[in-house]
Amino acid sequence: MTRRQFNMALGATAVTASALPAVGRAETPDALIAQPGLARLAPADYPETRIWGYGGTAPGPVIHVPQGGRLVRRFVNDLPQPATVHWHGIRLAKAMDGVEGLTQAPVEPGADFLYDLTAPDAGTYWYHPHRRSWEQLARGLSGVLIVDEAEGAPEVDRDEPLQISDWRLTQDAQIAEGFDDLHDRAHGGRIGNWITVNGTPDYRGTAHRNERLRLRVVNASSSRIMVLEASGFDGWVVALDGMPLEAVEPLGRIILAPAQRADLIVDVIADQGEDAYLAMLDRDGGYQIAAWSVDESARSERLPAPEALPANPVAALGPLDTARTADLRMEGGAMGSLSGAIMNGQMTSMRDMAAAGRVWAFNGMAQMSETPLIEVARGETVRLAIANDTSWPHAMHLHGHHFRQVLAEGTLGPLRDTLLMDRGATADIAFVADNPGDWLLHCHMLEHAAGGMMTWLRVT
Ligand code: C2O
Ligand code: CU
């Protein structure tokens, strides 16, 4: 497999990035400042990329919180537009969920907001804006959030977060504009032309043979579905979307929709002098996105297989046959049959929808409805029947809860916060609505959310 970046159309001559406005606010330990910065996303013969980042870096800092502990950050907005922070996958109090217009007013440029939340579940999460997220994430605002196990953390030699980002760069390695592009919205979203792992196109570490790593893989892209394969590693998937699997699963091909995470425990089995690597597969084959040079053995033999991670305190589902139910029909997009949907209280033609940037609908609504998809009492088990009546895959994300897919014969899938649904697919998801508040349910292909794929639930 050769190392290459696909579709990469950077020109041969480097262009110097123009100077950035100076940002003068001092970082205090509990501040999280969103601000412009420069990042070395492209190789050294290209200019640095002007990004927006937490702490001015892309990705932002890896944040650790002990399970059950508090995460307190004063979010400071030094961007030229309003912003919020959403702590993706954390089952937190509604006021801290960071959703513009639903849980808080956006933080204006120059203003700040104190996020103070408790993280009940150990695992791998991430944070990103929830206001013009399709632009703000694409400019670099995202970071990994790790909630460390209170007890029962697996024994590993090293714990490595791997945030995979998909950038759309211009010839001089700058972030391409066109965030509201209707073609992207109506198709597969803003798919980039440049992949980084932890902000670098050439992620390389070292590892010892027979060393055991915990790799926390995060798909932090706007819309790219990632298909990954490991080589020179043997191991297990131990958690998805932060939540431990009840039994560890042998490592195979990993598919991550936007916003999904996988925790892997892997042993280095490549020989000294070889590489262990992670590859991203696409239509034309695949390419390495992260590599580890393997040197002498850490131990003479591999460690015994790991146990499952300790379960998080997620309520068990109540009876499914008496659960509260709602249907959600996803329609629209290119090659779809949607002719119109409700916008601003009126039936609106697809053409007029498109003029307003809306090309999708949930239950015939091309924008957030004033009333929730369903209103349930705290503690009720909820079952949603979702139908993807479009020609595109979607990544359905529920805020404030993790859910399980109800599979054939009543078997249940793993706890997740984001579900990849293929074109034409249906899925039944169930969860205990034990977190009071208003919670979004949307496609995490961010251009799709911008284009109408958003609804919400109320738990009273
Ligand atoms: Cu990753 Cu609505 O969020
Ligand atoms: Cu979608």
CSV table of N, CA and C in Angstrom, one decimal, residues 200-330:
chain,number,residue,atom,x,y,z
A,200,THR,N,-2.1,16.3,11.6
A,200,THR,CA,-1.0,16.2,10.7
A,200,THR,C,-1.3,15.2,9.6
A,201,PRO,N,-0.8,15.5,8.4
A,201,PRO,CA,-1.1,14.6,7.3
A,201,PRO,C,-0.2,13.4,7.3
A,202,ASP,N,0.8,13.4,8.2
A,202,ASP,CA,1.8,12.3,8.2
A,202,ASP,C,2.0,11.8,9.6
A,203,TYR,N,1.0,11.4,10.2
A,203,TYR,CA,1.0,11.0,11.6
A,203,TYR,C,1.9,9.8,11.8
A,204,ARG,N,3.0,9.9,12.5
A,204,ARG,CA,3.9,8.8,12.8
A,204,ARG,C,4.4,8.7,14.2
A,205,GLY,N,4.2,7.6,14.8
A,205,GLY,CA,4.8,7.4,16.1
A,205,GLY,C,5.7,6.2,16.1
A,206,THR,N,6.2,5.9,17.3
A,206,THR,CA,7.0,4.6,17.4
A,206,THR,C,6.2,3.7,18.3
A,207,ALA,N,6.5,2.4,18.2
A,207,ALA,CA,5.9,1.4,19.1
A,207,ALA,C,6.8,0.3,19.2
A,208,HIS,N,6.6,-0.5,20.2
A,208,HIS,CA,7.4,-1.7,20.4
A,208,HIS,C,6.6,-2.9,20.0
A,209,ARG,N,7.3,-3.9,19.5
A,209,ARG,CA,6.6,-5.1,19.3
A,209,ARG,C,6.0,-5.7,20.6
A,210,ASN,N,4.8,-6.2,20.5
A,210,ASN,CA,4.1,-6.7,21.6
A,210,ASN,C,3.6,-5.7,22.6
A,211,GLU,N,3.8,-4.4,22.2
A,211,GLU,CA,3.2,-3.4,23.0
A,211,GLU,C,1.7,-3.3,22.9
A,212,ARG,N,1.0,-2.9,23.9
A,212,ARG,CA,-0.4,-2.8,23.8
A,212,ARG,C,-0.8,-1.4,23.9
A,213,LEU,N,-1.6,-0.9,22.8
A,213,LEU,CA,-2.1,0.4,22.8
A,213,LEU,C,-3.6,0.5,22.9
A,214,ARG,N,-4.1,1.5,23.4
A,214,ARG,CA,-5.5,1.9,23.3
A,214,ARG,C,-5.6,3.0,22.3
A,215,LEU,N,-6.2,2.7,21.2
A,215,LEU,CA,-6.4,3.8,20.2
A,215,LEU,C,-7.8,4.3,20.2
A,216,ARG,N,-8.0,5.6,20.4
A,216,ARG,CA,-9.3,6.1,20.4
A,216,ARG,C,-9.5,6.9,19.1
A,217,VAL,N,-10.2,6.2,18.2
A,217,VAL,CA,-10.4,6.8,16.9
A,217,VAL,C,-11.7,7.6,16.8
A,218,VAL,N,-11.5,8.8,16.4
A,218,VAL,CA,-12.7,9.7,16.3
A,218,VAL,C,-12.8,10.2,14.8
A,219,ASN,N,-14.0,10.0,14.3
A,219,ASN,CA,-14.3,10.6,12.9
A,219,ASN,C,-14.8,12.0,13.2
A,220,ALA,N,-13.9,13.0,13.0
A,220,ALA,CA,-14.3,14.4,13.3
A,220,ALA,C,-14.5,15.2,12.0
A,221,SER,N,-14.9,14.5,10.9
A,221,SER,CA,-15.1,15.1,9.6
A,221,SER,C,-16.5,15.7,9.5
A,222,SER,N,-16.7,16.6,8.6
A,222,SER,CA,-18.1,17.1,8.4
A,222,SER,C,-19.0,16.1,7.9
A,223,SER,N,-18.6,15.3,6.9
A,223,SER,CA,-19.5,14.4,6.2
A,223,SER,C,-18.9,13.1,5.7
A,224,ARG,N,-17.6,12.9,5.9
A,224,ARG,CA,-17.0,11.7,5.3
A,224,ARG,C,-17.3,10.4,6.1
A,225,ILE,N,-17.7,9.4,5.5
A,225,ILE,CA,-17.8,8.1,6.1
A,225,ILE,C,-16.4,7.4,6.0
A,226,MET,N,-15.8,7.0,7.1
A,226,MET,CA,-14.5,6.5,7.0
A,226,MET,C,-14.5,5.0,7.1
A,227,VAL,N,-13.7,4.3,6.2
A,227,VAL,CA,-13.6,2.9,6.3
A,227,VAL,C,-12.1,2.6,6.6
A,228,LEU,N,-11.8,2.0,7.7
A,228,LEU,CA,-10.4,1.9,8.2
A,228,LEU,C,-10.0,0.5,8.4
A,229,GLU,N,-8.7,0.3,8.2
A,229,GLU,CA,-8.2,-1.1,8.4
A,229,GLU,C,-6.8,-0.9,9.1
A,230,ALA,N,-6.5,-1.8,10.0
A,230,ALA,CA,-5.2,-1.8,10.7
A,230,ALA,C,-4.3,-2.9,10.1
A,231,SER,N,-3.0,-2.6,10.1
A,231,SER,CA,-2.1,-3.6,9.7
A,231,SER,C,-0.9,-3.6,10.6
A,232,GLY,N,-0.4,-4.7,11.0
A,232,GLY,CA,0.7,-4.8,11.9
A,232,GLY,C,0.2,-4.7,13.4
A,233,PHE,N,-1.1,-4.6,13.5
A,233,PHE,CA,-1.7,-4.7,14.8
A,233,PHE,C,-2.7,-5.8,14.8
A,234,ASP,N,-2.9,-6.4,16.0
A,234,ASP,CA,-4.0,-7.4,16.2
A,234,ASP,C,-4.7,-6.9,17.4
A,235,GLY,N,-6.0,-7.0,17.4
A,235,GLY,CA,-6.6,-6.5,18.6
A,235,GLY,C,-8.1,-6.6,18.6
A,236,TRP,N,-8.8,-5.7,19.3
A,236,TRP,CA,-10.2,-5.8,19.6
A,236,TRP,C,-10.8,-4.4,19.5
A,237,VAL,N,-12.1,-4.4,19.2
A,237,VAL,CA,-12.9,-3.2,19.4
A,237,VAL,C,-13.5,-3.3,20.8
A,238,VAL,N,-13.3,-2.3,21.6
A,238,VAL,CA,-13.8,-2.4,23.0
A,238,VAL,C,-14.9,-1.5,23.3
A,239,ALA,N,-15.0,-0.4,22.5
A,239,ALA,CA,-16.1,0.5,22.8
A,239,ALA,C,-16.5,1.2,21.5
A,240,LEU,N,-17.7,1.6,21.4
A,240,LEU,CA,-18.2,2.4,20.2
A,240,LEU,C,-18.9,3.7,20.8
A,241,ASP,N,-18.7,4.8,20.2
A,241,ASP,CA,-19.3,6.1,20.6
A,241,ASP,C,-19.2,6.2,22.2
A,242,GLY,N,-18.0,5.8,22.7
A,242,GLY,CA,-17.7,6.0,24.1
A,242,GLY,C,-18.2,4.8,24.9
A,243,MET,N,-19.2,4.1,24.5
A,243,MET,CA,-19.8,3.1,25.4
A,243,MET,C,-19.1,1.7,25.2
A,244,PRO,N,-18.7,1.1,26.3
A,244,PRO,CA,-18.1,-0.2,26.2
A,244,PRO,C,-19.0,-1.3,25.5
A,245,LEU,N,-18.4,-2.1,24.7
A,245,LEU,CA,-19.1,-3.3,24.2
A,245,LEU,C,-19.2,-4.3,25.4
A,246,GLU,N,-20.3,-5.0,25.4
A,246,GLU,CA,-20.5,-6.0,26.5
A,246,GLU,C,-19.4,-7.1,26.3
A,247,ALA,N,-19.0,-7.4,25.1
A,247,ALA,CA,-17.9,-8.4,24.9
A,247,ALA,C,-17.0,-7.8,23.9
A,248,VAL,N,-15.7,-7.8,24.1
A,248,VAL,CA,-14.8,-7.2,23.1
A,248,VAL,C,-14.9,-8.0,21.8
A,249,GLU,N,-14.7,-7.3,20.7
A,249,GLU,CA,-14.9,-7.9,19.4
A,249,GLU,C,-13.6,-7.9,18.6
A,250,PRO,N,-13.2,-9.0,17.9
A,250,PRO,CA,-12.0,-9.0,17.2
A,250,PRO,C,-11.9,-7.9,16.2
A,251,LEU,N,-10.7,-7.3,16.1
A,251,LEU,CA,-10.6,-6.1,15.2
A,251,LEU,C,-10.7,-6.5,13.7
A,252,GLY,N,-11.5,-5.9,13.0
A,252,GLY,CA,-11.6,-6.1,11.6
A,252,GLY,C,-11.6,-4.7,10.9
A,253,ARG,N,-12.4,-4.6,9.8
A,253,ARG,CA,-12.6,-3.4,9.2
A,253,ARG,C,-13.5,-2.5,10.1
A,254,ILE,N,-13.1,-1.2,10.2
A,254,ILE,CA,-13.9,-0.3,11.0
A,254,ILE,C,-14.6,0.7,10.1
A,255,ILE,N,-15.9,0.9,10.3
A,255,ILE,CA,-16.6,1.9,9.5
A,255,ILE,C,-17.1,3.0,10.6
A,256,LEU,N,-16.6,4.2,10.3
A,256,LEU,CA,-17.0,5.3,11.2
A,256,LEU,C,-17.7,6.3,10.4
A,257,ALA,N,-19.0,6.6,10.7
A,257,ALA,CA,-19.7,7.7,10.2
A,257,ALA,C,-19.2,9.0,10.9
A,258,PRO,N,-19.5,10.1,10.3
A,258,PRO,CA,-19.1,11.4,11.0
A,258,PRO,C,-19.6,11.4,12.4
A,259,ALA,N,-18.8,11.7,13.3
A,259,ALA,CA,-19.1,11.8,14.8
A,259,ALA,C,-18.9,10.5,15.5
A,260,GLN,N,-18.8,9.4,14.8
A,260,GLN,CA,-18.7,8.1,15.5
A,260,GLN,C,-17.3,7.9,16.0
A,261,ARG,N,-17.2,7.2,17.1
A,261,ARG,CA,-15.9,6.8,17.7
A,261,ARG,C,-15.8,5.3,17.9
A,262,ALA,N,-14.5,4.8,17.8
A,262,ALA,CA,-14.3,3.4,18.2
A,262,ALA,C,-13.0,3.4,19.1
A,263,ASP,N,-13.1,2.7,20.2
A,263,ASP,CA,-12.0,2.5,21.1
A,263,ASP,C,-11.4,1.1,20.7
A,264,LEU,N,-10.1,1.1,20.4
A,264,LEU,CA,-9.5,-0.2,20.0
A,264,LEU,C,-8.4,-0.5,21.1
A,265,ILE,N,-8.3,-1.8,21.4
A,265,ILE,CA,-7.1,-2.2,22.1
A,265,ILE,C,-6.3,-3.1,21.2
A,266,VAL,N,-5.1,-2.7,20.9
A,266,VAL,CA,-4.3,-3.4,19.8
A,266,VAL,C,-3.0,-3.8,20.4
A,267,ASP,N,-2.5,-4.9,19.9
A,267,ASP,CA,-1.1,-5.3,20.2
A,267,ASP,C,-0.3,-5.1,18.9
A,268,VAL,N,0.9,-4.7,19.1
A,268,VAL,CA,1.8,-4.5,17.9
A,268,VAL,C,2.4,-5.9,17.6
A,269,ILE,N,2.0,-6.3,16.4
A,269,ILE,CA,2.5,-7.6,15.9
A,269,ILE,C,3.5,-7.5,14.8
A,270,ALA,N,3.7,-6.3,14.2
A,270,ALA,CA,4.7,-6.1,13.2
A,270,ALA,C,6.1,-6.3,13.8
A,271,ASP,N,7.0,-6.8,12.9
A,271,ASP,CA,8.3,-7.0,13.4
A,271,ASP,C,9.1,-5.7,13.5
A,272,GLN,N,10.1,-5.8,14.3
A,272,GLN,CA,11.0,-4.7,14.5
A,272,GLN,C,11.5,-4.2,13.1
A,273,GLY,N,11.5,-2.9,12.8
A,273,GLY,CA,11.9,-2.4,11.5
A,273,GLY,C,10.8,-2.2,10.6
A,274,GLU,N,9.6,-2.8,10.9
A,274,GLU,CA,8.5,-2.7,10.0
A,274,GLU,C,7.6,-1.5,10.6
A,275,ASP,N,6.5,-1.3,9.8
A,275,ASP,CA,5.5,-0.3,10.3
A,275,ASP,C,4.2,-1.0,10.7
A,276,ALA,N,3.6,-0.6,11.7
A,276,ALA,CA,2.2,-0.9,12.0
A,276,ALA,C,1.5,0.3,11.5
A,277,TYR,N,0.3,0.2,10.9
A,277,TYR,CA,-0.4,1.4,10.4
A,277,TYR,C,-1.9,1.2,10.4
A,278,LEU,N,-2.5,2.4,10.2
A,278,LEU,CA,-3.9,2.5,10.0
A,278,LEU,C,-4.1,3.0,8.6
A,279,ALA,N,-5.0,2.4,7.8
A,279,ALA,CA,-5.2,2.8,6.5
A,279,ALA,C,-6.7,3.2,6.3
A,280,MET,N,-6.9,4.1,5.5
A,280,MET,CA,-8.3,4.5,5.1
A,280,MET,C,-8.5,3.9,3.7
A,281,LEU,N,-9.6,3.2,3.6
A,281,LEU,CA,-9.9,2.6,2.3
A,281,LEU,C,-10.9,3.5,1.5
A,282,ASP,N,-10.7,3.6,0.2
A,282,ASP,CA,-11.7,4.3,-0.6
A,282,ASP,C,-11.8,3.5,-1.9
A,283,ARG,N,-12.5,4.1,-2.9
A,283,ARG,CA,-12.8,3.4,-4.1
A,283,ARG,C,-11.6,2.9,-4.8
A,284,ASP,N,-10.5,3.7,-4.8
A,284,ASP,CA,-9.3,3.4,-5.5
A,284,ASP,C,-8.3,2.6,-4.7
A,285,GLY,N,-8.7,2.1,-3.6
A,285,GLY,CA,-7.7,1.3,-2.8
A,285,GLY,C,-7.7,1.9,-1.4
A,286,GLY,N,-6.5,2.3,-1.0
A,286,GLY,CA,-6.4,2.8,0.3
A,286,GLY,C,-5.0,3.5,0.5
A,287,TYR,N,-4.9,4.1,1.6
A,287,TYR,CA,-3.6,4.8,1.9
A,287,TYR,C,-3.5,4.9,3.4
A,288,GLN,N,-2.2,4.9,3.9
A,288,GLN,CA,-2.0,5.0,5.3
A,288,GLN,C,-2.4,6.4,5.8
A,289,ILE,N,-3.0,6.5,6.9
A,289,ILE,CA,-3.2,7.8,7.6
A,289,ILE,C,-2.4,7.9,8.8
A,290,ALA,N,-2.0,6.8,9.4
A,290,ALA,CA,-1.2,6.9,10.6
A,290,ALA,C,-0.3,5.7,10.7
A,291,ALA,N,1.0,5.9,11.0
A,291,ALA,CA,1.9,4.8,11.1
A,291,ALA,C,2.8,4.8,12.3
A,292,TRP,N,3.2,3.7,12.7
A,292,TRP,CA,4.1,3.6,13.9
A,292,TRP,C,5.3,2.7,13.5
A,293,SER,N,6.5,3.3,13.6
A,293,SER,CA,7.7,2.5,13.4
A,293,SER,C,7.9,1.6,14.6
A,294,VAL,N,8.1,0.3,14.2
A,294,VAL,CA,8.2,-0.7,15.3
A,294,VAL,C,9.7,-0.9,15.6
A,295,ASP,N,10.0,-0.8,16.9
A,295,ASP,CA,11.4,-1.2,17.3
A,295,ASP,C,11.3,-2.4,18.3
A,296,GLU,N,12.4,-2.6,19.1
A,296,GLU,CA,12.5,-3.9,19.8
A,296,GLU,C,11.3,-4.2,20.6
A,297,SER,N,11.2,-5.5,21.0
A,297,SER,CA,10.0,-5.9,21.7
A,297,SER,C,9.9,-5.3,23.1
A,298,ALA,N,8.7,-5.0,23.4
A,298,ALA,CA,8.3,-4.5,24.8
A,298,ALA,C,8.3,-5.7,25.8
A,299,ARG,N,8.0,-6.9,25.3
A,299,ARG,CA,7.9,-8.1,26.1
A,299,ARG,C,8.0,-9.2,25.1
A,300,SER,N,8.3,-10.4,25.7
A,300,SER,CA,8.6,-11.5,24.8
A,300,SER,C,7.3,-12.1,24.2
A,301,GLU,N,6.2,-11.9,24.9
A,301,GLU,CA,5.0,-12.4,24.3
A,301,GLU,C,3.9,-11.4,24.5
A,302,ARG,N,2.8,-11.6,23.7
A,302,ARG,CA,1.7,-10.7,23.8
A,302,ARG,C,1.0,-10.9,25.2
A,303,LEU,N,0.3,-9.9,25.6
A,303,LEU,CA,-0.5,-9.9,26.8
A,303,LEU,C,-1.7,-10.8,26.5
A,304,PRO,N,-2.3,-11.3,27.6
A,304,PRO,CA,-3.6,-12.0,27.4
A,304,PRO,C,-4.7,-11.1,26.9
A,305,ALA,N,-5.7,-11.6,26.2
A,305,ALA,CA,-6.8,-10.8,25.7
A,305,ALA,C,-7.4,-10.0,26.7
A,306,PRO,N,-7.8,-8.7,26.4
A,306,PRO,CA,-8.4,-7.9,27.4
A,306,PRO,C,-9.8,-8.3,27.8
A,307,GLU,N,-10.3,-7.9,29.0
A,307,GLU,CA,-11.7,-8.1,29.3
A,307,GLU,C,-12.5,-6.9,28.7
A,308,ALA,N,-13.8,-7.0,28.8
A,308,ALA,CA,-14.6,-5.9,28.4
A,308,ALA,C,-14.4,-4.8,29.4
A,309,LEU,N,-14.5,-3.5,28.9
A,309,LEU,CA,-14.4,-2.4,29.8
A,309,LEU,C,-15.6,-2.4,30.7
A,310,PRO,N,-15.4,-1.8,31.9
A,310,PRO,CA,-16.6,-1.7,32.8
A,310,PRO,C,-17.7,-0.9,32.2
A,311,ALA,N,-18.9,-1.4,32.4
A,311,ALA,CA,-20.1,-0.8,31.8
A,311,ALA,C,-20.3,0.6,32.4
A,312,ASN,N,-20.9,1.4,31.6
A,312,ASN,CA,-21.3,2.8,32.1
A,312,ASN,C,-22.7,2.7,32.6
A,313,PRO,N,-23.0,3.7,33.5
A,313,PRO,CA,-24.3,3.6,34.2
A,313,PRO,C,-25.5,4.1,33.3
A,314,VAL,N,-25.8,3.3,32.3
A,314,VAL,CA,-26.9,3.6,31.4
A,314,VAL,C,-28.1,2.7,31.7
A,315,ALA,N,-29.2,3.3,31.9
A,315,ALA,CA,-30.4,2.6,32.3
A,315,ALA,C,-30.8,1.5,31.3
A,316,ALA,N,-31.2,0.3,31.8
A,316,ALA,CA,-31.6,-0.7,30.9
A,316,ALA,C,-32.9,-0.4,30.3
A,317,LEU,N,-33.2,-0.8,29.0
A,317,LEU,CA,-34.4,-0.5,28.3
A,317,LEU,C,-35.6,-1.1,29.1
A,318,GLY,N,-36.7,-0.4,29.1
A,318,GLY,CA,-38.0,-1.0,29.6
A,318,GLY,C,-38.5,-1.9,28.5
A,319,PRO,N,-39.7,-2.5,28.7
A,319,PRO,CA,-40.3,-3.3,27.7
A,319,PRO,C,-40.5,-2.5,26.4
A,320,LEU,N,-40.2,-3.2,25.3
A,320,LEU,CA,-40.2,-2.5,24.0
A,320,LEU,C,-41.7,-2.4,23.4
A,321,ASP,N,-42.5,-3.4,23.8
A,321,ASP,CA,-43.8,-3.4,23.2
A,321,ASP,C,-44.7,-2.3,23.8
A,322,THR,N,-44.4,-1.8,25.0
A,322,THR,CA,-45.2,-0.7,25.5
A,322,THR,C,-44.4,0.6,25.5
A,323,ALA,N,-43.3,0.6,24.8
A,323,ALA,CA,-42.5,1.9,24.7
A,323,ALA,C,-43.3,3.0,24.0
A,324,ARG,N,-43.0,4.2,24.3
A,324,ARG,CA,-43.5,5.3,23.5
A,324,ARG,C,-42.9,5.3,22.1
A,325,THR,N,-43.7,5.5,21.1
A,325,THR,CA,-43.1,5.4,19.7
A,325,THR,C,-43.3,6.6,18.9
A,326,ALA,N,-42.4,6.8,18.0
A,326,ALA,CA,-42.6,7.9,17.0
A,326,ALA,C,-41.9,7.4,15.7
A,327,ASP,N,-42.4,7.9,14.6
A,327,ASP,CA,-41.9,7.6,13.3
A,327,ASP,C,-41.1,8.8,12.8
A,328,LEU,N,-40.0,8.6,12.1
A,328,LEU,CA,-39.3,9.7,11.5
A,328,LEU,C,-38.9,9.3,10.1
A,329,ARG,N,-39.4,10.0,9.1
A,329,ARG,CA,-39.2,9.7,7.7
A,329,ARG,C,-38.2,10.8,7.2
A,330,MET,N,-37.1,10.3,6.6
A,330,MET,CA,-36.1,11.2,6.1
A,330,MET,C,-36.3,11.2,4.6
